[in-house]
PDB file of C-alpha atoms in Angstrom:
ATOM      1  CA  MET B 246     217.234 133.625 194.153  1.00 59.00           C
ATOM      2  CA  THR B 247     213.750 135.053 193.743  1.00 73.00           C
ATOM      3  CA  LYS B 248     212.135 136.996 196.519  1.00 85.00           C
ATOM      4  CA  PHE B 249     209.517 134.262 196.961  1.00 82.00           C
ATOM      5  CA  ASN B 250     212.223 131.584 197.285  1.00 87.00           C
ATOM      6  CA  GLU B 251     213.995 133.774 199.830  1.00 91.00           C
ATOM      7  CA  GLN B 252     210.745 133.931 201.813  1.00 90.00           C
ATOM      8  CA  LEU B 253     210.431 130.133 201.685  1.00 93.00           C
ATOM      9  CA  VAL B 254     214.016 129.674 202.883  1.00 94.00           C
ATOM     10  CA  LYS B 255     213.286 132.154 205.698  1.00 94.00           C
ATOM     11  CA  ILE B 256     210.356 129.930 206.728  1.00 95.00           C
ATOM     12  CA  VAL B 257     212.753 126.972 206.914  1.00 96.00           C
ATOM     13  CA  GLU B 258     215.217 128.993 208.998  1.00 95.00           C
ATOM     14  CA  ASP B 259     212.422 130.172 211.322  1.00 96.00           C
ATOM     15  CA  TYR B 260     211.159 126.597 211.644  1.00 96.00           C
ATOM     16  CA  ARG B 261     214.618 125.526 212.769  1.00 96.00           C
ATOM     17  CA  SER B 262     215.044 128.541 215.071  1.00 97.00           C
ATOM     18  CA  ALA B 263     211.753 127.658 216.761  1.00 97.00           C
ATOM     19  CA  GLY B 264     213.372 124.428 217.945  1.00 96.00           C
ATOM     20  CA  ASN B 265     211.375 122.087 215.754  1.00 96.00           C
ATOM     21  CA  PRO B 266     212.735 118.629 214.837  1.00 94.00           C
ATOM     22  CA  TRP B 267     215.661 118.648 212.408  1.00 92.00           C
ATOM     23  CA  PRO B 268     216.293 117.044 209.940  1.00 92.00           C
ATOM     24  CA  ALA B 269     212.674 117.474 208.876  1.00 92.00           C
ATOM     25  CA  GLY B 270     210.411 116.537 206.003  1.00 93.00           C
ATOM     26  CA  LYS B 271     209.090 119.280 203.782  1.00 93.00           C
ATOM     27  CA  GLU B 272     205.583 118.339 204.923  1.00 92.00           C
ATOM     28  CA  GLN B 273     206.553 118.980 208.571  1.00 94.00           C
ATOM     29  CA  ILE B 274     207.930 122.400 207.681  1.00 95.00           C
ATOM     30  CA  ALA B 275     204.866 123.220 205.546  1.00 94.00           C
ATOM     31  CA  GLU B 276     202.498 122.140 208.329  1.00 94.00           C
ATOM     32  CA  TRP B 277     204.339 124.407 210.764  1.00 95.00           C
ATOM     33  CA  ALA B 278     204.333 127.294 208.272  1.00 94.00           C
ATOM     34  CA  VAL B 279     200.579 127.049 207.659  1.00 92.00           C
ATOM     35  CA  ALA B 280     199.782 126.582 211.360  1.00 94.00           C
ATOM     36  CA  HIS B 281     201.810 129.684 212.212  1.00 94.00           C
ATOM     37  CA  GLU B 282     200.257 131.687 209.340  1.00 90.00           C
ATOM     38  CA  ARG B 283     203.607 132.003 207.595  1.00 90.00           C
ATOM     39  CA  TYR B 284     202.273 130.701 204.290  1.00 88.00           C
ATOM     40  CA  GLN B 285     199.086 131.848 202.598  1.00 83.00           C
ATOM     41  CA  LEU B 286     198.141 131.455 198.966  1.00 82.00           C
ATOM     42  CA  THR B 287     197.157 134.338 196.756  1.00 84.00           C
ATOM     43  CA  ARG B 288     195.197 133.583 193.562  1.00 88.00           C
ATOM     44  CA  GLY B 289     198.399 133.908 191.532  1.00 87.00           C
ATOM     45  CA  MET B 290     200.244 131.527 193.847  1.00 84.00           C
ATOM     46  CA  ALA B 291     197.391 129.014 193.634  1.00 84.00           C
ATOM     47  CA  ILE B 292     197.495 129.165 189.819  1.00 89.00           C
ATOM     48  CA  ASN B 293     201.287 128.749 189.823  1.00 88.00           C
ATOM     49  CA  GLN B 294     201.117 125.793 192.216  1.00 87.00           C
ATOM     50  CA  CYS B 295     198.333 124.185 190.190  1.00 86.00           C
ATOM     51  CA  ALA B 296     200.331 124.688 186.981  1.00 92.00           C
ATOM     52  CA  GLU B 297     203.419 123.193 188.637  1.00 90.00           C
ATOM     53  CA  LYS B 298     201.458 120.131 189.775  1.00 90.00           C
ATOM     54  CA  ILE B 299     199.858 119.721 186.340  1.00 92.00           C
ATOM     55  CA  GLY B 300     203.325 119.920 184.772  1.00 93.00           C
ATOM     56  CA  ARG B 301     204.667 117.376 187.244  1.00 91.00           C
ATOM     57  CA  ALA B 302     201.735 115.041 186.526  1.00 94.00           C
ATOM     58  CA  MET B 303     202.251 115.354 182.768  1.00 94.00           C
ATOM     59  CA  GLY B 304     205.972 114.720 183.215  1.00 93.00           C
ATOM     60  CA  LEU B 305     205.262 111.531 185.139  1.00 94.00           C
ATOM     61  CA  GLU B 306     202.615 110.143 182.777  1.00 95.00           C
ATOM     62  CA  HIS B 307     203.896 107.143 180.836  1.00 95.00           C
ATOM     63  CA  VAL B 308     202.527 104.925 178.087  1.00 95.00           C
ATOM     64  CA  LYS B 309     203.813 101.705 176.526  1.00 95.00           C
ATOM     65  CA  ASP B 310     205.161 101.897 172.981  1.00 94.00           C
ATOM     66  CA  LYS B 311     204.887  99.106 170.387  1.00 93.00           C
ATOM     67  CA  LYS B 312     207.937  97.381 171.876  1.00 87.00           C
ATOM     68  CA  GLY B 313     206.487  97.526 175.385  1.00 88.00           C
ATOM     69  CA  ARG B 314     208.860 100.245 176.599  1.00 89.00           C
ATOM     70  CA  SER B 315     207.575 102.711 179.153  1.00 92.00           C
ATOM     71  CA  VAL B 316     207.919 106.175 177.595  1.00 95.00           C
ATOM     72  CA  ARG B 317     206.729 109.606 178.612  1.00 96.00           C
ATOM     73  CA  LYS B 318     203.400 110.641 177.181  1.00 96.00           C
ATOM     74  CA  TYR B 319     203.966 114.408 177.455  1.00 96.00           C
ATOM     75  CA  TYR B 320     207.008 116.539 176.693  1.00 96.00           C
ATOM     76  CA  ALA B 321     207.878 120.123 177.552  1.00 95.00           C
ATOM     77  CA  ALA B 322     209.974 122.480 175.444  1.00 94.00           C
ATOM     78  CA  ARG B 323     210.895 126.143 175.627  1.00 92.00           C
ATOM     79  CA  VAL B 324     209.628 127.735 172.448  1.00 87.00           C
ATOM     80  CA  ARG B 325     209.667 131.304 171.177  1.00 88.00           C
ATOM     81  CA  GLU B 326     206.223 132.866 171.137  1.00 88.00           C
ATOM     82  CA  ASN B 327     205.648 136.570 170.459  1.00 92.00           C
ATOM     83  CA  GLY B 328     209.346 137.233 171.013  1.00 93.00           C
ATOM     84  CA  GLN B 329     209.483 135.497 174.382  1.00 93.00           C
ATOM     85  CA  LEU B 330     210.554 132.020 175.466  1.00 92.00           C
ATOM     86  CA  VAL B 331     207.638 130.111 176.979  1.00 90.00           C
ATOM     87  CA  MET B 332     207.259 126.516 178.122  1.00 92.00           C
ATOM     88  CA  LYS B 333     204.823 124.540 176.003  1.00 94.00           C
ATOM     89  CA  TRP B 334     203.692 120.930 176.331  1.00 95.00           C
ATOM     90  CA  ASP B 335     202.949 118.398 173.607  1.00 95.00           C
ATOM     91  CA  ASP B 336     202.376 114.663 173.621  1.00 95.00           C
ATOM     92  CA  TRP B 337     204.392 111.752 172.316  1.00 95.00           C
ATOM     93  CA  ASN B 338     203.113 112.437 168.785  1.00 96.00           C
ATOM     94  CA  ALA B 339     204.684 115.914 168.715  1.00 95.00           C
ATOM     95  CA  GLU B 340     206.270 117.250 165.536  1.00 95.00           C
ATOM     96  CA  LYS B 341     209.987 116.405 165.247  1.00 97.00           C
ATOM     97  CA  PRO B 342     211.283 119.996 165.800  1.00 95.00           C
ATOM     98  CA  PHE B 343     209.307 120.196 169.057  1.00 94.00           C
ATOM     99  CA  MET B 344     210.656 116.814 170.223  1.00 96.00           C
ATOM    100  CA  GLU B 345     214.230 117.838 169.342  1.00 97.00           C
ATOM    101  CA  MET B 346     213.815 120.987 171.418  1.00 95.00           C
ATOM    102  CA  ALA B 347     212.250 119.040 174.300  1.00 96.00           C
ATOM    103  CA  ALA B 348     215.128 116.535 174.234  1.00 97.00           C
ATOM    104  CA  ALA B 349     217.737 119.308 174.185  1.00 96.00           C
ATOM    105  CA  ASN B 350     215.992 121.052 177.093  1.00 95.00           C
ATOM    106  CA  ARG B 351     215.905 117.851 179.167  1.00 94.00           C
ATOM    107  CA  ARG B 352     219.549 117.106 178.378  1.00 96.00           C
ATOM    108  CA  ASN B 353     220.487 120.593 179.588  1.00 96.00           C
ATOM    109  CA  GLN B 354     218.494 120.053 182.787  1.00 95.00           C
ATOM    110  CA  ILE B 355     220.348 116.803 183.422  1.00 96.00           C
ATOM    111  CA  LEU B 356     223.677 118.496 182.710  1.00 97.00           C
ATOM    112  CA  GLY B 357     222.794 121.255 185.176  1.00 97.00           C
ATOM    113  CA  GLN B 358     221.928 118.692 187.844  1.00 97.00           C
ATOM    114  CA  CYS B 359     225.225 116.880 187.261  1.00 97.00           C
ATOM    115  CA  TRP B 360     227.138 120.173 187.463  1.00 98.00           C
ATOM    116  CA  GLN B 361     225.425 121.032 190.746  1.00 98.00           C
ATOM    117  CA  LEU B 362     226.142 117.564 192.165  1.00 98.00           C
ATOM    118  CA  LYS B 363     229.810 117.922 191.181  1.00 97.00           C
ATOM    119  CA  ASN B 364     230.010 121.301 192.936  1.00 98.00           C
ATOM    120  CA  ASP B 365     228.239 119.915 196.010  1.00 98.00           C
ATOM    121  CA  LEU B 366     230.574 116.916 196.246  1.00 97.00           C
ATOM    122  CA  ASP B 367     233.712 118.959 195.565  1.00 97.00           C
ATOM    123  CA  SER B 368     232.767 121.431 198.298  1.00 98.00           C
ATOM    124  CA  TYR B 369     231.837 118.663 200.745  1.00 97.00           C
ATOM    125  CA  SER B 370     235.048 116.763 200.054  1.00 97.00           C
ATOM    126  CA  GLU B 371     237.228 119.891 200.413  1.00 97.00           C
ATOM    127  CA  ARG B 372     235.596 120.748 203.737  1.00 97.00           C
ATOM    128  CA  LEU B 373     235.114 117.346 205.366  1.00 97.00           C
ATOM    129  CA  CYS B 374     237.234 114.680 203.674  1.00 97.00           C
ATOM    130  CA  PRO B 375     240.026 116.342 201.670  1.00 96.00           C
ATOM    131  CA  THR B 376     242.344 113.319 201.816  1.00 97.00           C
ATOM    132  CA  GLN B 377     239.636 110.921 200.588  1.00 97.00           C
ATOM    133  CA  PRO B 378     237.287 112.981 198.411  1.00 96.00           C
ATOM    134  CA  ILE B 379     234.031 111.469 197.182  1.00 97.00           C
ATOM    135  CA  GLN B 380     234.533 110.346 193.585  1.00 95.00           C
ATOM    136  CA  MET B 381     231.713 110.501 191.053  1.00 95.00           C
ATOM    137  CA  ASP B 382     231.760 109.291 187.452  1.00 95.00           C
ATOM    138  CA  PHE B 383     229.551 111.394 185.172  1.00 96.00           C
ATOM    139  CA  ASN B 384     230.006 109.225 182.073  1.00 95.00           C
ATOM    140  CA  PHE B 385     226.691 107.385 181.772  1.00 94.00           C
ATOM    141  CA  ASN B 386     227.474 105.372 178.630  1.00 94.00           C
ATOM    142  CA  VAL B 387     228.075 102.082 180.484  1.00 94.00           C
ATOM    143  CA  ASP B 388     224.964 102.625 182.618  1.00 94.00           C
ATOM    144  CA  LEU B 389     222.845 103.299 179.524  1.00 93.00           C
ATOM    145  CA  GLU B 390     224.164 100.180 177.825  1.00 93.00           C
ATOM    146  CA  GLU B 391     223.410  98.040 180.903  1.00 93.00           C
ATOM    147  CA  LEU B 392     219.883  99.437 181.141  1.00 91.00           C
ATOM    148  CA  SER B 393     219.357  98.785 177.433  1.00 89.00           C
ATOM    149  CA  GLN B 394     220.466  95.175 177.869  1.00 89.00           C
ATOM    150  CA  LEU B 395     218.138  94.734 180.854  1.00 87.00           C
ATOM    151  CA  ASP B 396     215.282  96.188 178.800  1.00 79.00           C
ATOM    152  CA  ASP B 397     216.084  93.842 175.896  1.00 78.00           C
ATOM    153  CA  ALA B 398     216.238  90.839 178.265  1.00 77.00           C
ATOM    154  CA  ALA B 399     212.886  91.765 179.820  1.00 75.00           C
ATOM    155  CA  ALA B 400     211.285  92.053 176.366  1.00 71.00           C
ATOM    156  CA  ALA B 401     212.597  88.619 175.291  1.00 69.00           C
TER     157      ALA B 401
END
């Protein structure tokens, strides 16, 4: 974990130690952190936060294609530039190699999230319900087919 993330987690722990309501929303914790001067932005942090919010906004922007499907307008891909991997953004008219890289990157993100969820559930089940562990199916083929059929029905 990065040093900055460790500092953020320390803020959460201090928030809890101070006897504040728990469970809590991230806004509650942030409000406490700012009020107690535990969080101040440097110029670099402001740029990073702005970039993160711009990236989030681009990732959420959708347009309708010719078939009326809602599709993302912007795509991110890790590309090699001057010998380093950097994240670049392009729109829905990106060149095919860029879109292939963006798709592979997103697939890997989804895989990583599934792997983390599996670890979380396995750990939870081993600790708290070993005789009836939480079961999770990570094969999405049926789900994708059902969503495709719903999309086709809505377009008809």
